[in-house]
Amino acid sequence: MSCSSLFLLFIFTLHIHFLVPTSGKFLPFQRCAPFVCGDQKISYPFKHNERPSYCGYPGYELDCDGGNLTLLSMESLKYQVIHMDSSEQILKVTRLDLLKDICRGTPVNTTLNSSLFNYASHYLNATLFYNCNSPSTPQPDRFSCPASGDGYFAFKVDPPSKLHKLCNFSVFVPFIPILEGSKSANISRDTVRDILKNGFEITWIANTSLCENCTKSGGRCGYNWTRQEFSCFCRDKAYPTTCPAPSGMYARVTVAN
Ligand SMILES: *[C@@H]1O[C@H](CO)[C@@H](O)[C@H](O)[C@H]1NC(C)=O
Ligand SMILES: *[C@@H]1O[C@H](CO)[C@@H](O)[C@H](O)[C@H]1NC(C)=O
Ligand SMILES: *[C@@H]1O[C@H](CO)[C@@H](O)[C@H](O)[C@H]1NC(C)=O
Ligand SMILES: *[C@@H]1O[C@H](CO)[C@@H](O)[C@H](O)[C@H]1NC(C)=O
Ligand SMILES: *[C@@H]1O[C@H](CO)[C@@H](O)[C@H](O)[C@H]1NC(C)=O
Ligand SMILES: *[C@@H]1O[C@H](CO)[C@@H](O)[C@H](O)[C@H]1NC(C)=O
Ligand SMILES: *[C@@H]1O[C@H](CO)[C@@H](O)[C@H](O)[C@H]1NC(C)=O
Ligand SMILES: *[C@@H]1O[C@H](CO)[C@@H](O)[C@H](O)[C@H]1NC(C)=O
Ligand SMILES: *[C@@H]1O[C@H](CO)[C@@H](O)[C@H](O)[C@H]1NC(C)=O
């Protein structure tokens, strides 16, 4: 064989070995790539709501609403995901209904699905009271709602029984304390909104420690619903934990490139 045909053969081999690993034919591998929603990069245990169920751990699903909001639905409420920390298993979320208009919040308490999430440590519970019949003197925690009377944002009121009598309903909302504003007059709706906009942290319960090794080996994490266990989707097929180390030829070509 001449030198040039050897060279061609080398190029040809290089081409094949290089192409196969980079494209990846296995469908679950292709379809479970991490995705970006706004400025959040989302990955296992969460799956995009339009992706196959095998891309996520059961119960963990996010909606990439219109491309720039990351939304989590839980117990009839929608939450905007502000931040995600995979290594600490933390999501920072805020109630979308209250973010839009605190006067028209869904009359539902902020309750987590306790088989999926826990509250993270540093937060307080505020209670939002609605439809209140209250005195005309300024009240530090009071805000007014155009269509439905006064509301109260109470987090140091105890017991809040007085408000329970004055108001038609209440919902509790976890928040991270940031503002110590003036307490002499009514609080504005915007201030309440700003406090709630800051969100609160929840931790996810699913053990995702297997995912780290799968990702490191070039795989994409997934879940086999039939076998009810973790699955590592690699370019060729699914493996229980990690993708096999690449072959010698592949390794050499990768180094050469
Ligand atoms: C909590 O999440 C689990 C897993 O998705 C689900 O099976 C269960 O029905 C949820 N609980 C409630 C009260 O919605
Ligand atoms: C995306 O976010 C920008 C800035 O916050 C906003 O103006 C825009 O309306 C959003 N787009 C959609 C589709 O929600
Ligand atoms: C929220 O929970 C509190 C006590 O935990 C209760 O008094 C209140 O009625 C609940 N609100 C709604 C809207 O269910
Ligand atoms: C907030 O309220 C929830 C539900 O009532 C309760 O489980 C949790 O312990 C409260 N957290 C704090 C910090 O008071
Ligand atoms: C509270 O609810 C009752 C009965 O639904 C209603 O008659 C009353 O006007 C409401 N109060 C306020 C302040 O909206
Ligand atoms: C506080 O709210 C009450 C009831 O909504 C209103 O009558 C009063 O004018 C407000 N006071 C101030 C200082 O905004
Ligand atoms: C998660 O699973 C791994 C491997 O199965 C195990 O070693 C680890 O202890 C688990 N971690 C927790 C917090 O359960
Ligand atoms: C991940 O890989 C490391 C090194 O091979 C191993 O020590 C560790 O046990 C693996 N973690 C899990 C959860 O299997
Ligand atoms: C899940 O496991 C079953 C049984 O081993 C297998 O037939 C199926 O292809 C697996 N699904 C995925 C998405 O890997």
Short mmCIF file of C-alpha atoms in Angstrom, two decimals, residues 12-163:
data_model
loop_
_atom_site.label_atom_id
_atom_site.label_comp_id
_atom_site.label_asym_id
_atom_site.label_seq_id
_atom_site.Cartn_x
_atom_site.Cartn_y
_atom_site.Cartn_z
CA PHE A 12 -11.26 7.24 7.07
CA THR A 13 -10.83 5.33 10.34
CA LEU A 14 -10.44 8.54 12.25
CA HIS A 15 -13.59 9.85 10.69
CA ILE A 16 -15.67 6.80 11.66
CA HIS A 17 -14.34 6.56 15.17
CA PHE A 18 -14.69 10.23 15.73
CA LEU A 19 -18.19 10.58 14.32
CA VAL A 20 -19.85 7.69 16.09
CA PRO A 21 -18.99 8.81 19.61
CA THR A 22 -19.87 12.48 19.05
CA SER A 23 -23.30 11.98 17.52
CA GLY A 24 -24.69 9.19 19.70
CA LYS A 25 -27.40 7.05 18.21
CA PHE A 26 -29.20 5.93 21.33
CA LEU A 27 -32.47 7.84 21.46
CA PRO A 28 -32.70 8.32 25.25
CA PHE A 29 -29.16 9.72 25.16
CA GLN A 30 -30.16 12.24 22.51
CA ARG A 31 -33.43 13.21 24.13
CA CYS A 32 -32.22 13.63 27.72
CA ALA A 33 -29.61 16.31 27.12
CA PRO A 34 -29.57 19.00 29.81
CA PHE A 35 -31.60 22.03 28.79
CA VAL A 36 -31.52 25.73 29.43
CA CYS A 37 -34.56 27.72 30.54
CA GLY A 38 -33.89 31.42 30.80
CA ASP A 39 -30.68 31.53 32.80
CA GLN A 40 -31.16 28.16 34.50
CA LYS A 41 -29.44 25.04 33.30
CA ILE A 42 -31.73 22.17 34.13
CA SER A 43 -30.75 18.54 34.48
CA TYR A 44 -31.54 15.35 36.33
CA PRO A 45 -33.51 14.65 38.54
CA PHE A 46 -35.63 17.29 36.75
CA LYS A 47 -36.93 16.76 33.29
CA HIS A 48 -38.49 19.15 30.84
CA ASN A 49 -42.25 18.64 30.72
CA GLU A 50 -42.05 18.03 26.98
CA ARG A 51 -39.39 15.36 27.27
CA PRO A 52 -39.92 11.62 27.76
CA SER A 53 -40.57 10.52 31.33
CA TYR A 54 -37.36 8.44 31.39
CA CYS A 55 -35.29 11.65 31.44
CA GLY A 56 -36.19 12.45 35.04
CA TYR A 57 -36.71 10.95 38.44
CA PRO A 58 -40.45 10.38 39.09
CA GLY A 59 -42.18 13.54 40.26
CA TYR A 60 -39.50 16.05 39.26
CA GLU A 61 -40.65 18.00 36.26
CA LEU A 62 -40.10 21.57 35.13
CA ASP A 63 -41.90 23.64 32.57
CA CYS A 64 -39.88 26.04 30.46
CA ASP A 65 -42.67 28.56 30.02
CA GLY A 66 -42.22 30.55 26.82
CA GLY A 67 -38.46 30.08 26.99
CA ASN A 68 -37.41 32.29 29.88
CA LEU A 69 -39.21 31.24 33.03
CA THR A 70 -38.57 27.95 34.76
CA LEU A 71 -41.72 26.74 36.44
CA LEU A 72 -42.35 24.01 38.95
CA SER A 73 -45.91 22.83 39.53
CA MET A 74 -46.79 21.42 42.91
CA GLU A 75 -50.08 20.85 44.73
CA SER A 76 -52.14 23.12 42.43
CA LEU A 77 -49.62 25.99 42.60
CA LYS A 78 -46.96 27.14 40.17
CA TYR A 79 -43.56 28.27 41.34
CA GLN A 80 -40.95 30.20 39.46
CA VAL A 81 -37.51 28.64 39.89
CA ILE A 82 -35.07 31.45 40.63
CA HIS A 83 -31.99 29.37 41.18
CA MET A 84 -30.90 25.77 41.18
CA ASP A 85 -27.91 24.29 42.99
CA SER A 86 -27.44 20.68 41.96
CA SER A 87 -24.54 19.93 44.26
CA GLU A 88 -26.55 21.00 47.32
CA GLN A 89 -29.86 19.69 45.88
CA ILE A 90 -31.44 23.11 46.43
CA LEU A 91 -34.07 24.96 44.43
CA LYS A 92 -34.90 28.57 45.14
CA VAL A 93 -38.53 29.18 44.26
CA THR A 94 -41.24 31.78 44.55
CA ARG A 95 -45.00 31.51 44.10
CA LEU A 96 -45.91 32.67 40.63
CA ASP A 97 -49.47 33.69 41.53
CA LEU A 98 -48.29 36.08 44.27
CA LEU A 99 -45.49 37.39 42.10
CA LYS A 100 -48.00 38.46 39.50
CA ASP A 101 -50.37 40.12 41.97
CA ILE A 102 -50.36 39.56 45.70
CA CYS A 103 -54.00 40.65 45.82
CA ARG A 104 -55.09 37.87 43.53
CA GLY A 105 -53.16 34.99 44.98
CA THR A 106 -54.60 31.50 44.83
CA PRO A 107 -56.23 30.88 48.22
CA VAL A 108 -54.03 27.89 48.93
CA ASN A 109 -51.29 27.46 51.52
CA THR A 110 -47.72 27.04 50.31
CA THR A 111 -47.48 23.34 50.96
CA LEU A 112 -44.70 21.17 49.59
CA ASN A 113 -45.15 17.63 48.38
CA SER A 114 -43.21 16.13 51.24
CA SER A 115 -42.22 13.02 49.34
CA LEU A 116 -40.32 15.22 46.85
CA PHE A 117 -39.15 18.32 48.73
CA ASN A 118 -38.23 19.66 52.16
CA TYR A 119 -37.93 23.27 53.26
CA ALA A 120 -34.31 24.37 53.49
CA SER A 121 -33.28 25.81 56.84
CA HIS A 122 -33.22 29.61 57.01
CA TYR A 123 -36.67 30.95 56.32
CA LEU A 124 -39.70 32.36 58.10
CA ASN A 125 -43.35 31.73 57.46
CA ALA A 126 -45.33 34.81 56.62
CA THR A 127 -49.09 34.70 56.73
CA LEU A 128 -50.99 36.66 54.14
CA PHE A 129 -54.46 37.60 55.30
CA TYR A 130 -57.08 38.60 52.79
CA ASN A 131 -60.47 40.30 52.71
CA CYS A 132 -60.08 41.93 56.09
CA ASN A 133 -62.37 44.37 57.86
CA SER A 134 -59.83 46.43 59.69
CA PRO A 135 -59.53 49.77 61.50
CA SER A 136 -58.77 52.91 59.53
CA THR A 137 -55.60 53.73 61.48
CA PRO A 138 -52.36 52.79 59.68
CA GLN A 139 -51.18 49.29 60.36
CA PRO A 140 -47.59 48.29 59.71
CA ASP A 141 -48.34 45.00 58.01
CA ARG A 142 -51.35 46.09 56.05
CA PHE A 143 -51.63 46.53 52.34
CA SER A 144 -54.75 47.38 50.41
CA CYS A 145 -56.19 45.45 47.55
CA PRO A 146 -58.27 47.35 45.00
CA ALA A 147 -61.11 44.88 44.66
CA SER A 148 -61.07 42.84 47.84
CA GLY A 149 -60.47 45.02 50.87
CA ASP A 150 -57.39 45.04 53.05
CA GLY A 151 -54.74 42.41 53.34
CA TYR A 152 -52.06 41.78 55.92
CA PHE A 153 -48.55 40.50 55.59
CA ALA A 154 -47.89 39.17 59.06
CA PHE A 155 -44.76 37.40 60.18
CA LYS A 156 -44.13 38.54 63.69
CA VAL A 157 -47.72 38.73 64.81
CA ASP A 158 -48.44 36.17 67.40
CA PRO A 159 -50.94 35.03 68.08
CA PRO A 160 -52.43 36.08 64.75
CA SER A 161 -55.89 35.26 66.06
CA LYS A 162 -57.06 38.88 65.85
CA LEU A 163 -56.44 38.86 62.12
#
